PDB file of C-alpha atoms and ligand atoms in Angstrom:
ATOM      1  CA  MET A   1     -12.698 -10.492 -13.484  1.00 44.00           C
ATOM      2  CA  SER A   2     -10.546 -13.543 -12.253  1.00 45.00           C
ATOM      3  CA  LYS A   3     -12.174 -16.178 -10.566  1.00 66.00           C
ATOM      4  CA  VAL A   4      -9.278 -16.071  -7.764  1.00 74.00           C
ATOM      5  CA  ASN A   5      -9.749 -15.382  -3.472  1.00 92.00           C
ATOM      6  CA  VAL A   6      -9.398 -11.751  -3.101  1.00 97.00           C
ATOM      7  CA  ILE A   7      -8.286 -10.477  -0.360  1.00 98.00           C
ATOM      8  CA  ALA A   8      -8.970  -6.418   0.260  1.00 98.00           C
ATOM      9  CA  ILE A   9      -7.264  -4.261   2.884  1.00 98.00           C
ATOM     10  CA  ASP A  10      -7.414  -0.529   2.789  1.00 98.00           C
ATOM     11  CA  GLY A  11      -6.732   2.704   5.082  1.00 98.00           C
ATOM     12  CA  PRO A  12      -4.143   5.049   5.233  1.00 97.00           C
ATOM     13  CA  ALA A  13      -0.330   4.873   6.374  1.00 94.00           C
ATOM     14  CA  GLY A  14      -0.079   3.295   9.712  1.00 92.00           C
ATOM     15  CA  SER A  15      -3.013   1.361   9.538  1.00 95.00           C
ATOM     16  CA  GLY A  16      -1.016  -1.764   9.744  1.00 93.00           C
ATOM     17  CA  LYS A  17      -2.015  -2.906   6.248  1.00 95.00           C
ATOM     18  CA  SER A  18       0.997  -4.563   5.608  1.00 95.00           C
ATOM     19  CA  THR A  19       2.368  -6.233   8.266  1.00 95.00           C
ATOM     20  CA  VAL A  20      -1.625  -7.609   8.707  1.00 97.00           C
ATOM     21  CA  ALA A  21      -1.424  -7.705   5.122  1.00 98.00           C
ATOM     22  CA  LYS A  22       1.758  -9.891   5.524  1.00 97.00           C
ATOM     23  CA  GLU A  23       0.417 -12.073   7.429  1.00 96.00           C
ATOM     24  CA  VAL A  24      -3.225 -12.961   6.248  1.00 97.00           C
ATOM     25  CA  ALA A  25      -1.748 -14.322   3.406  1.00 96.00           C
ATOM     26  CA  GLY A  26       0.623 -16.064   5.049  1.00 95.00           C
ATOM     27  CA  ARG A  27      -1.901 -18.394   6.587  1.00 95.00           C
ATOM     28  CA  LEU A  28      -4.013 -18.828   3.990  1.00 95.00           C
ATOM     29  CA  GLY A  29      -0.549 -19.654   1.767  1.00 94.00           C
ATOM     30  CA  PHE A  30      -1.595 -16.783  -0.600  1.00 96.00           C
ATOM     31  CA  LEU A  31       0.534 -14.506  -2.728  1.00 96.00           C
ATOM     32  CA  TYR A  32       0.692 -10.172  -0.768  1.00 97.00           C
ATOM     33  CA  ILE A  33       0.287  -7.744  -2.999  1.00 97.00           C
ATOM     34  CA  ASP A  34       1.615  -4.660  -0.959  1.00 98.00           C
ATOM     35  CA  THR A  35       0.277  -1.836  -4.276  1.00 98.00           C
ATOM     36  CA  GLY A  36       1.958   0.897  -1.992  1.00 98.00           C
ATOM     37  CA  ALA A  37       5.208  -0.821  -2.797  1.00 98.00           C
ATOM     38  CA  MET A  38       4.799  -0.297  -6.616  1.00 98.00           C
ATOM     39  CA  TYR A  39       3.228   2.690  -6.244  1.00 98.00           C
ATOM     40  CA  ARG A  40       6.579   3.488  -4.134  1.00 98.00           C
ATOM     41  CA  ALA A  41       9.058   1.625  -6.786  1.00 98.00           C
ATOM     42  CA  LEU A  42       7.134   3.321  -9.183  1.00 98.00           C
ATOM     43  CA  THR A  43       8.657   7.096  -7.906  1.00 98.00           C
ATOM     44  CA  LEU A  44      12.073   6.030  -7.400  1.00 98.00           C
ATOM     45  CA  LYS A  45      12.358   4.610 -11.155  1.00 98.00           C
ATOM     46  CA  ALA A  46      10.966   8.758 -11.883  1.00 98.00           C
ATOM     47  CA  ILE A  47      13.396  10.038  -9.354  1.00 98.00           C
ATOM     48  CA  LYS A  48      16.752   8.613 -11.004  1.00 97.00           C
ATOM     49  CA  GLU A  49      15.232   8.714 -14.711  1.00 97.00           C
ATOM     50  CA  ALA A  50      15.257  12.279 -13.605  1.00 97.00           C
ATOM     51  CA  VAL A  51      10.999  12.445 -15.173  1.00 97.00           C
ATOM     52  CA  ASP A  52       9.557  15.354 -13.969  1.00 96.00           C
ATOM     53  CA  PHE A  53       6.852  15.182 -11.911  1.00 95.00           C
ATOM     54  CA  ASN A  54       4.197  17.582 -13.277  1.00 95.00           C
ATOM     55  CA  ASN A  55       4.349  15.734 -16.463  1.00 97.00           C
ATOM     56  CA  GLU A  56       1.772  13.328 -16.057  1.00 98.00           C
ATOM     57  CA  GLN A  57       2.395  11.850 -19.353  1.00 98.00           C
ATOM     58  CA  ALA A  58       6.113  11.573 -19.441  1.00 98.00           C
ATOM     59  CA  LEU A  59       4.872   9.591 -15.781  1.00 98.00           C
ATOM     60  CA  SER A  60       2.196   7.450 -16.998  1.00 98.00           C
ATOM     61  CA  ARG A  61       4.856   6.032 -19.555  1.00 98.00           C
ATOM     62  CA  LEU A  62       7.010   5.645 -17.321  1.00 98.00           C
ATOM     63  CA  ALA A  63       4.374   3.585 -15.135  1.00 98.00           C
ATOM     64  CA  ALA A  64       3.317   1.270 -18.703  1.00 98.00           C
ATOM     65  CA  GLU A  65       6.576   0.741 -19.071  1.00 97.00           C
ATOM     66  CA  VAL A  66       8.220  -0.147 -15.684  1.00 97.00           C
ATOM     67  CA  ASP A  67       9.633  -3.112 -14.683  1.00 97.00           C
ATOM     68  CA  ILE A  68       8.005  -3.891 -11.307  1.00 97.00           C
ATOM     69  CA  GLN A  69       7.670  -7.897  -9.412  1.00 96.00           C
ATOM     70  CA  LEU A  70       7.091  -8.763  -5.713  1.00 96.00           C
ATOM     71  CA  LYS A  71       8.676 -11.676  -5.088  1.00 93.00           C
ATOM     72  CA  MET A  72       8.394 -13.218  -0.394  1.00 91.00           C
ATOM     73  CA  HIS A  73      11.631 -14.247   0.504  1.00 89.00           C
ATOM     74  CA  ARG A  74      12.044 -16.160   4.089  1.00 86.00           C
ATOM     75  CA  GLY A  75       8.901 -14.585   5.528  1.00 86.00           C
ATOM     76  CA  SER A  76      10.189 -10.803   4.168  1.00 90.00           C
ATOM     77  CA  LEU A  77       7.914  -9.585   0.578  1.00 93.00           C
ATOM     78  CA  GLN A  78      11.509  -7.640  -2.110  1.00 96.00           C
ATOM     79  CA  VAL A  79       9.906  -5.164  -3.761  1.00 98.00           C
ATOM     80  CA  MET A  80      12.503  -5.464  -7.588  1.00 98.00           C
ATOM     81  CA  LEU A  81      12.756  -1.859  -9.850  1.00 98.00           C
ATOM     82  CA  ASP A  82      14.426  -3.449 -12.744  1.00 97.00           C
ATOM     83  CA  GLY A  83      15.541  -6.439 -11.555  1.00 96.00           C
ATOM     84  CA  LYS A  84      17.169  -4.620  -8.367  1.00 97.00           C
ATOM     85  CA  GLU A  85      15.694  -4.979  -4.717  1.00 97.00           C
ATOM     86  CA  VAL A  86      14.678  -1.441  -3.809  1.00 98.00           C
ATOM     87  CA  GLY A  87      12.912  -2.485  -0.274  1.00 95.00           C
ATOM     88  CA  LYS A  88      15.253  -0.051   1.122  1.00 94.00           C
ATOM     89  CA  ALA A  89      15.583   2.816  -1.089  1.00 96.00           C
ATOM     90  CA  ILE A  90      11.556   2.817  -1.182  1.00 97.00           C
ATOM     91  CA  ARG A  91      11.300   3.262   2.245  1.00 95.00           C
ATOM     92  CA  LYS A  92      13.403   6.604   2.451  1.00 94.00           C
ATOM     93  CA  GLN A  93      11.016   9.429   3.693  1.00 92.00           C
ATOM     94  CA  ALA A  94      12.265  12.042   1.611  1.00 93.00           C
ATOM     95  CA  LEU A  95      10.202   8.930  -1.596  1.00 96.00           C
ATOM     96  CA  THR A  96       7.112   9.273   0.828  1.00 95.00           C
ATOM     97  CA  GLU A  97       6.826  12.442   0.346  1.00 93.00           C
ATOM     98  CA  LYS A  98       6.328  11.880  -3.561  1.00 95.00           C
ATOM     99  CA  VAL A  99       5.147   9.523  -3.703  1.00 97.00           C
ATOM    100  CA  ARG A 100       1.425  11.407  -4.057  1.00 95.00           C
ATOM    101  CA  PHE A 101       2.190  13.208  -6.234  1.00 95.00           C
ATOM    102  CA  VAL A 102       2.571   9.816  -8.727  1.00 97.00           C
ATOM    103  CA  ALA A 103      -0.325   7.738  -6.678  1.00 97.00           C
ATOM    104  CA  ALA A 104      -2.354  11.140  -7.550  1.00 97.00           C
ATOM    105  CA  ILE A 105      -1.488  10.533 -11.650  1.00 98.00           C
ATOM    106  CA  ALA A 106      -4.796   8.024 -13.917  1.00 98.00           C
ATOM    107  CA  GLY A 107      -2.668   7.736 -16.163  1.00 98.00           C
ATOM    108  CA  VAL A 108      -0.163   6.023 -13.418  1.00 98.00           C
ATOM    109  CA  ARG A 109      -2.761   4.708 -11.976  1.00 98.00           C
ATOM    110  CA  LYS A 110      -4.750   2.816 -15.129  1.00 98.00           C
ATOM    111  CA  GLU A 111      -1.062   0.962 -15.633  1.00 98.00           C
ATOM    112  CA  MET A 112      -1.013   0.146 -12.111  1.00 98.00           C
ATOM    113  CA  LEU A 113      -3.865  -1.383 -12.207  1.00 98.00           C
ATOM    114  CA  LYS A 114      -3.643  -3.878 -14.753  1.00 97.00           C
ATOM    115  CA  LEU A 115      -0.375  -4.787 -12.707  1.00 97.00           C
ATOM    116  CA  GLN A 116      -3.185  -5.326  -9.620  1.00 97.00           C
ATOM    117  CA  ARG A 117      -4.702  -7.183 -11.421  1.00 97.00           C
ATOM    118  CA  ARG A 118      -2.284  -9.443 -13.251  1.00 96.00           C
ATOM    119  CA  LEU A 119       0.146 -10.320 -10.388  1.00 95.00           C
ATOM    120  CA  ALA A 120      -3.784 -11.379  -8.493  1.00 96.00           C
ATOM    121  CA  GLY A 121      -4.598 -13.447 -11.022  1.00 93.00           C
ATOM    122  CA  ALA A 122      -1.785 -15.079 -11.562  1.00 92.00           C
ATOM    123  CA  SER A 123      -1.668 -16.328  -8.501  1.00 92.00           C
ATOM    124  CA  LYS A 124      -2.961 -20.313  -7.585  1.00 87.00           C
ATOM    125  CA  SER A 125      -5.070 -19.508  -4.515  1.00 89.00           C
ATOM    126  CA  GLY A 126      -5.557 -15.857  -3.726  1.00 95.00           C
ATOM    127  CA  ALA A 127      -4.426 -12.523  -2.953  1.00 97.00           C
ATOM    128  CA  VAL A 128      -4.360  -9.940  -0.417  1.00 98.00           C
ATOM    129  CA  LEU A 129      -2.933  -6.928  -2.485  1.00 98.00           C
ATOM    130  CA  GLU A 130      -3.010  -3.681   0.287  1.00 98.00           C
ATOM    131  CA  GLY A 131      -3.036  -0.224  -0.114  1.00 98.00           C
ATOM    132  CA  ARG A 132      -5.866   2.568  -0.312  1.00 98.00           C
ATOM    133  CA  ASP A 133      -8.569   1.359  -3.302  1.00 98.00           C
ATOM    134  CA  ILE A 134      -8.447  -2.007  -3.794  1.00 98.00           C
ATOM    135  CA  GLY A 135     -11.979  -2.756  -2.196  1.00 98.00           C
ATOM    136  CA  THR A 136     -13.781   0.919  -4.223  1.00 98.00           C
ATOM    137  CA  VAL A 137     -11.548   0.586  -8.082  1.00 98.00           C
ATOM    138  CA  VAL A 138      -9.525  -2.820  -8.519  1.00 98.00           C
ATOM    139  CA  PHE A 139     -11.496  -5.121  -6.579  1.00 98.00           C
ATOM    140  CA  PRO A 140     -14.484  -3.740  -6.896  1.00 98.00           C
ATOM    141  CA  GLY A 141     -16.205  -7.639  -7.215  1.00 96.00           C
ATOM    142  CA  ALA A 142     -13.740  -9.067  -3.989  1.00 96.00           C
ATOM    143  CA  GLU A 143     -15.803 -10.858  -1.676  1.00 93.00           C
ATOM    144  CA  TYR A 144     -13.928 -10.314   1.426  1.00 97.00           C
ATOM    145  CA  LYS A 145     -12.585  -6.389   2.191  1.00 98.00           C
ATOM    146  CA  PHE A 146     -11.752  -4.535   5.224  1.00 98.00           C
ATOM    147  CA  TYR A 147     -10.419  -1.279   5.949  1.00 98.00           C
ATOM    148  CA  LEU A 148      -8.350  -0.725   8.725  1.00 98.00           C
ATOM    149  CA  ASP A 149      -8.433   2.349  10.759  1.00 98.00           C
ATOM    150  CA  ALA A 150      -6.261   3.678  13.851  1.00 97.00           C
ATOM    151  CA  TYR A 151      -6.136   7.054  15.466  1.00 96.00           C
ATOM    152  CA  PRO A 152      -3.238   9.796  13.902  1.00 95.00           C
ATOM    153  CA  GLU A 153      -1.209   9.270  16.991  1.00 95.00           C
ATOM    154  CA  GLU A 154      -0.375   5.471  16.969  1.00 95.00           C
ATOM    155  CA  ARG A 155      -0.525   5.993  13.574  1.00 96.00           C
ATOM    156  CA  ALA A 156       2.130   8.189  13.756  1.00 96.00           C
ATOM    157  CA  LYS A 157       4.576   6.637  16.687  1.00 96.00           C
ATOM    158  CA  ARG A 158       3.852   2.954  14.669  1.00 95.00           C
ATOM    159  CA  ARG A 159       5.418   5.070  11.981  1.00 94.00           C
ATOM    160  CA  TYR A 160       8.568   6.117  13.658  1.00 95.00           C
ATOM    161  CA  LYS A 161       8.999   3.022  15.410  1.00 94.00           C
ATOM    162  CA  GLU A 162       9.585   0.698  11.594  1.00 92.00           C
ATOM    163  CA  LEU A 163      11.742   3.754  10.595  1.00 93.00           C
ATOM    164  CA  LYS A 164      13.917   3.851  14.039  1.00 93.00           C
ATOM    165  CA  GLN A 165      14.139   0.079  13.915  1.00 92.00           C
ATOM    166  CA  MET A 166      15.206   0.987   9.212  1.00 90.00           C
ATOM    167  CA  GLY A 167      18.094   3.152  11.255  1.00 92.00           C
ATOM    168  CA  GLN A 168      16.104   5.786   9.697  1.00 91.00           C
ATOM    169  CA  LYS A 169      16.028   9.590  11.392  1.00 91.00           C
ATOM    170  CA  ILE A 170      12.561  11.907  11.475  1.00 92.00           C
ATOM    171  CA  SER A 171      11.551  13.286  14.319  1.00 94.00           C
ATOM    172  CA  LEU A 172       7.534  11.885  15.602  1.00 96.00           C
ATOM    173  CA  LYS A 173       6.364  15.535  15.116  1.00 96.00           C
ATOM    174  CA  ALA A 174       7.486  15.549  11.789  1.00 94.00           C
ATOM    175  CA  LEU A 175       6.056  12.111  10.506  1.00 94.00           C
ATOM    176  CA  ALA A 176       2.691  13.220  11.972  1.00 96.00           C
ATOM    177  CA  ARG A 177       2.693  15.534  10.035  1.00 95.00           C
ATOM    178  CA  ASP A 178       3.592  13.877   7.043  1.00 94.00           C
ATOM    179  CA  ILE A 179       0.540  11.256   8.065  1.00 95.00           C
ATOM    180  CA  LYS A 180      -1.573  13.896   8.101  1.00 95.00           C
ATOM    181  CA  ILE A 181      -1.411  15.474   4.891  1.00 95.00           C
ATOM    182  CA  ARG A 182      -1.460  12.697   2.567  1.00 93.00           C
ATOM    183  CA  ASP A 183      -4.562  10.919   4.334  1.00 95.00           C
ATOM    184  CA  ARG A 184      -5.496  14.401   3.305  1.00 96.00           C
ATOM    185  CA  ASP A 185      -4.430  14.602   0.077  1.00 95.00           C
ATOM    186  CA  ASP A 186      -5.135  10.775  -0.604  1.00 96.00           C
ATOM    187  CA  MET A 187      -8.290  11.166   0.514  1.00 97.00           C
ATOM    188  CA  THR A 188      -9.163  14.326  -1.549  1.00 97.00           C
ATOM    189  CA  ARG A 189      -7.795  13.964  -5.188  1.00 96.00           C
ATOM    190  CA  ASP A 190     -10.129  12.953  -8.713  1.00 96.00           C
ATOM    191  CA  VAL A 191      -9.025   9.410  -9.254  1.00 96.00           C
ATOM    192  CA  ALA A 192      -9.415   6.686  -7.041  1.00 97.00           C
ATOM    193  CA  PRO A 193      -8.807   8.630  -3.819  1.00 97.00           C
ATOM    194  CA  LEU A 194      -8.393   6.660  -0.731  1.00 97.00           C
ATOM    195  CA  ALA A 195     -11.727   5.641   0.925  1.00 97.00           C
ATOM    196  CA  LYS A 196     -13.640   2.368   2.753  1.00 98.00           C
ATOM    197  CA  ALA A 197     -16.030   0.598  -0.196  1.00 98.00           C
ATOM    198  CA  ARG A 198     -19.693   0.224   1.264  1.00 98.00           C
ATOM    199  CA  ASP A 199     -19.617  -3.510   1.110  1.00 97.00           C
ATOM    200  CA  ALA A 200     -15.581  -3.217   3.454  1.00 98.00           C
ATOM    201  CA  ILE A 201     -15.641  -4.288   6.959  1.00 98.00           C
ATOM    202  CA  TYR A 202     -14.131  -1.704   9.267  1.00 98.00           C
ATOM    203  CA  ILE A 203     -11.268  -2.045  12.043  1.00 98.00           C
ATOM    204  CA  ASP A 204     -10.290  -0.033  14.139  1.00 98.00           C
ATOM    205  CA  THR A 205      -6.616  -0.983  15.600  1.00 97.00           C
ATOM    206  CA  THR A 206      -5.844   1.353  17.538  1.00 97.00           C
ATOM    207  CA  GLU A 207      -6.045  -1.147  20.843  1.00 96.00           C
ATOM    208  CA  LEU A 208      -5.454  -3.427  18.499  1.00 97.00           C
ATOM    209  CA  THR A 209      -2.271  -5.852  18.330  1.00 96.00           C
ATOM    210  CA  VAL A 210      -1.756  -6.996  14.795  1.00 96.00           C
ATOM    211  CA  ASN A 211      -2.439 -11.305  16.328  1.00 97.00           C
ATOM    212  CA  ASP A 212      -5.278  -9.734  16.787  1.00 97.00           C
ATOM    213  CA  VAL A 213      -6.580  -8.111  13.555  1.00 98.00           C
ATOM    214  CA  VAL A 214      -5.177 -11.158  11.614  1.00 98.00           C
ATOM    215  CA  GLU A 215      -7.282 -13.380  13.778  1.00 97.00           C
ATOM    216  CA  GLN A 216     -10.159 -11.051  13.092  1.00 97.00           C
ATOM    217  CA  ILE A 217     -10.374 -11.059   9.249  1.00 97.00           C
ATOM    218  CA  ILE A 218      -9.035 -14.508   9.291  1.00 96.00           C
ATOM    219  CA  LYS A 219     -12.887 -15.198  11.142  1.00 95.00           C
ATOM    220  CA  LYS A 220     -14.302 -13.279   8.284  1.00 95.00           C
ATOM    221  CA  CYS A 221     -13.122 -14.505   5.593  1.00 92.00           C
ATOM    222  CA  SER A 222     -14.337 -18.324   5.488  1.00 77.00           C
ATOM    223  CA  ILE A 223     -12.184 -19.604   3.293  1.00 71.00           C
TER     224      ILE A 223
HETATM  225  O1  CDP B 301       3.060   2.403   4.361  1.00 84.53           O
HETATM  226  P1  CDP B 301       2.161   2.917   3.701  1.00 84.53           P
HETATM  227  O2  CDP B 301       0.649   3.238   4.373  1.00 84.53           O
HETATM  228  O3  CDP B 301       2.764   4.393   4.809  1.00 84.53           O
HETATM  229  O4  CDP B 301       2.261   4.028   2.492  1.00 84.53           O
HETATM  230  P2  CDP B 301       2.301   3.206   1.763  1.00 84.53           P
HETATM  231  O5  CDP B 301       0.877   1.738   1.381  1.00 84.53           O
HETATM  232  O6  CDP B 301       3.187   2.564   0.747  1.00 84.53           O
HETATM  233  O7  CDP B 301       1.428   3.351  -0.147  1.00 84.53           O
HETATM  234  C1  CDP B 301       2.465   4.921  -0.016  1.00 84.53           C
HETATM  235  C2  CDP B 301       1.825   6.162  -1.133  1.00 84.53           C
HETATM  236  O8  CDP B 301       1.319   5.009  -2.307  1.00 84.53           O
HETATM  237  C3  CDP B 301       0.071   6.253  -0.506  1.00 84.53           C
HETATM  238  O9  CDP B 301       0.006   7.315   0.097  1.00 84.53           O
HETATM  239  C4  CDP B 301      -0.423   6.592  -2.059  1.00 84.53           C
HETATM  240  O10 CDP B 301      -0.551   7.466  -1.628  1.00 84.53           O
HETATM  241  C5  CDP B 301      -0.295   5.699  -2.531  1.00 84.53           C
HETATM  242  N1  CDP B 301      -0.889   5.209  -2.502  1.00 84.53           N
HETATM  243  C6  CDP B 301      -2.524   4.310  -3.500  1.00 84.53           C
HETATM  244  O11 CDP B 301      -2.724   6.116  -4.010  1.00 84.53           O
HETATM  245  N2  CDP B 301      -2.873   3.819  -3.949  1.00 84.53           N
HETATM  246  C7  CDP B 301      -2.725   2.455  -4.004  1.00 84.53           C
HETATM  247  N3  CDP B 301      -3.666   1.428  -3.860  1.00 84.53           N
HETATM  248  C8  CDP B 301      -1.808   2.558  -3.097  1.00 84.53           C
HETATM  249  C9  CDP B 301      -0.643   3.464  -1.937  1.00 84.53           C
END
């Protein structure tokens, strides 16, 4: 495995992973890798190509071929699928509801893992990766591991605010339901379920600001 400095941040939807991971990466001059965005982009590709969601082989093949790139542009993450920016399309609620089916396939995860390790390994200084299985599967040997969590009501509220800002219409109740189902499925799947690595530091972000969490993480990382 690569010798690059890796900070692994895992946790459920709305725990603040993305915002925190991006900020930590920015402050340390590290590469920011949003692995959820990669699963989302792959799901978008599957929808575009009308691949049957029950066809594990076809989805795994798609994962092996897909062209996904992550770029930072003026402090925002740009997600490129086949050379086109898809940042907004992959956050649509209809797509969010499908990602977990694609992400539960072993062949898909194998390809995504390769890509994630390759991306992190190519970074000069280090990388902050966020997702569900970074500390447990993708970089089990990472020196710095964190598991962010928050009360489900707070997580739903945060996501509601984000989606509203993006102009998406969805009720808080529907979002809370989606998050509950996703948590359950992500935590109970056979391959790489969402879990706190034994050696990860648990941070309950319910009452904390983004800056509080970022400071806590940076303080723990003696980089
Ligand atoms: O931003 P949010 O927490 O809602 O989700 P995300 O990080 O974009 O991930 C979307 C979905 O992708 C999750 O619900 C998981 O099913 C899947 N995922 C995964 O299985 N493994 C990862 N490392 C990242 C995401």
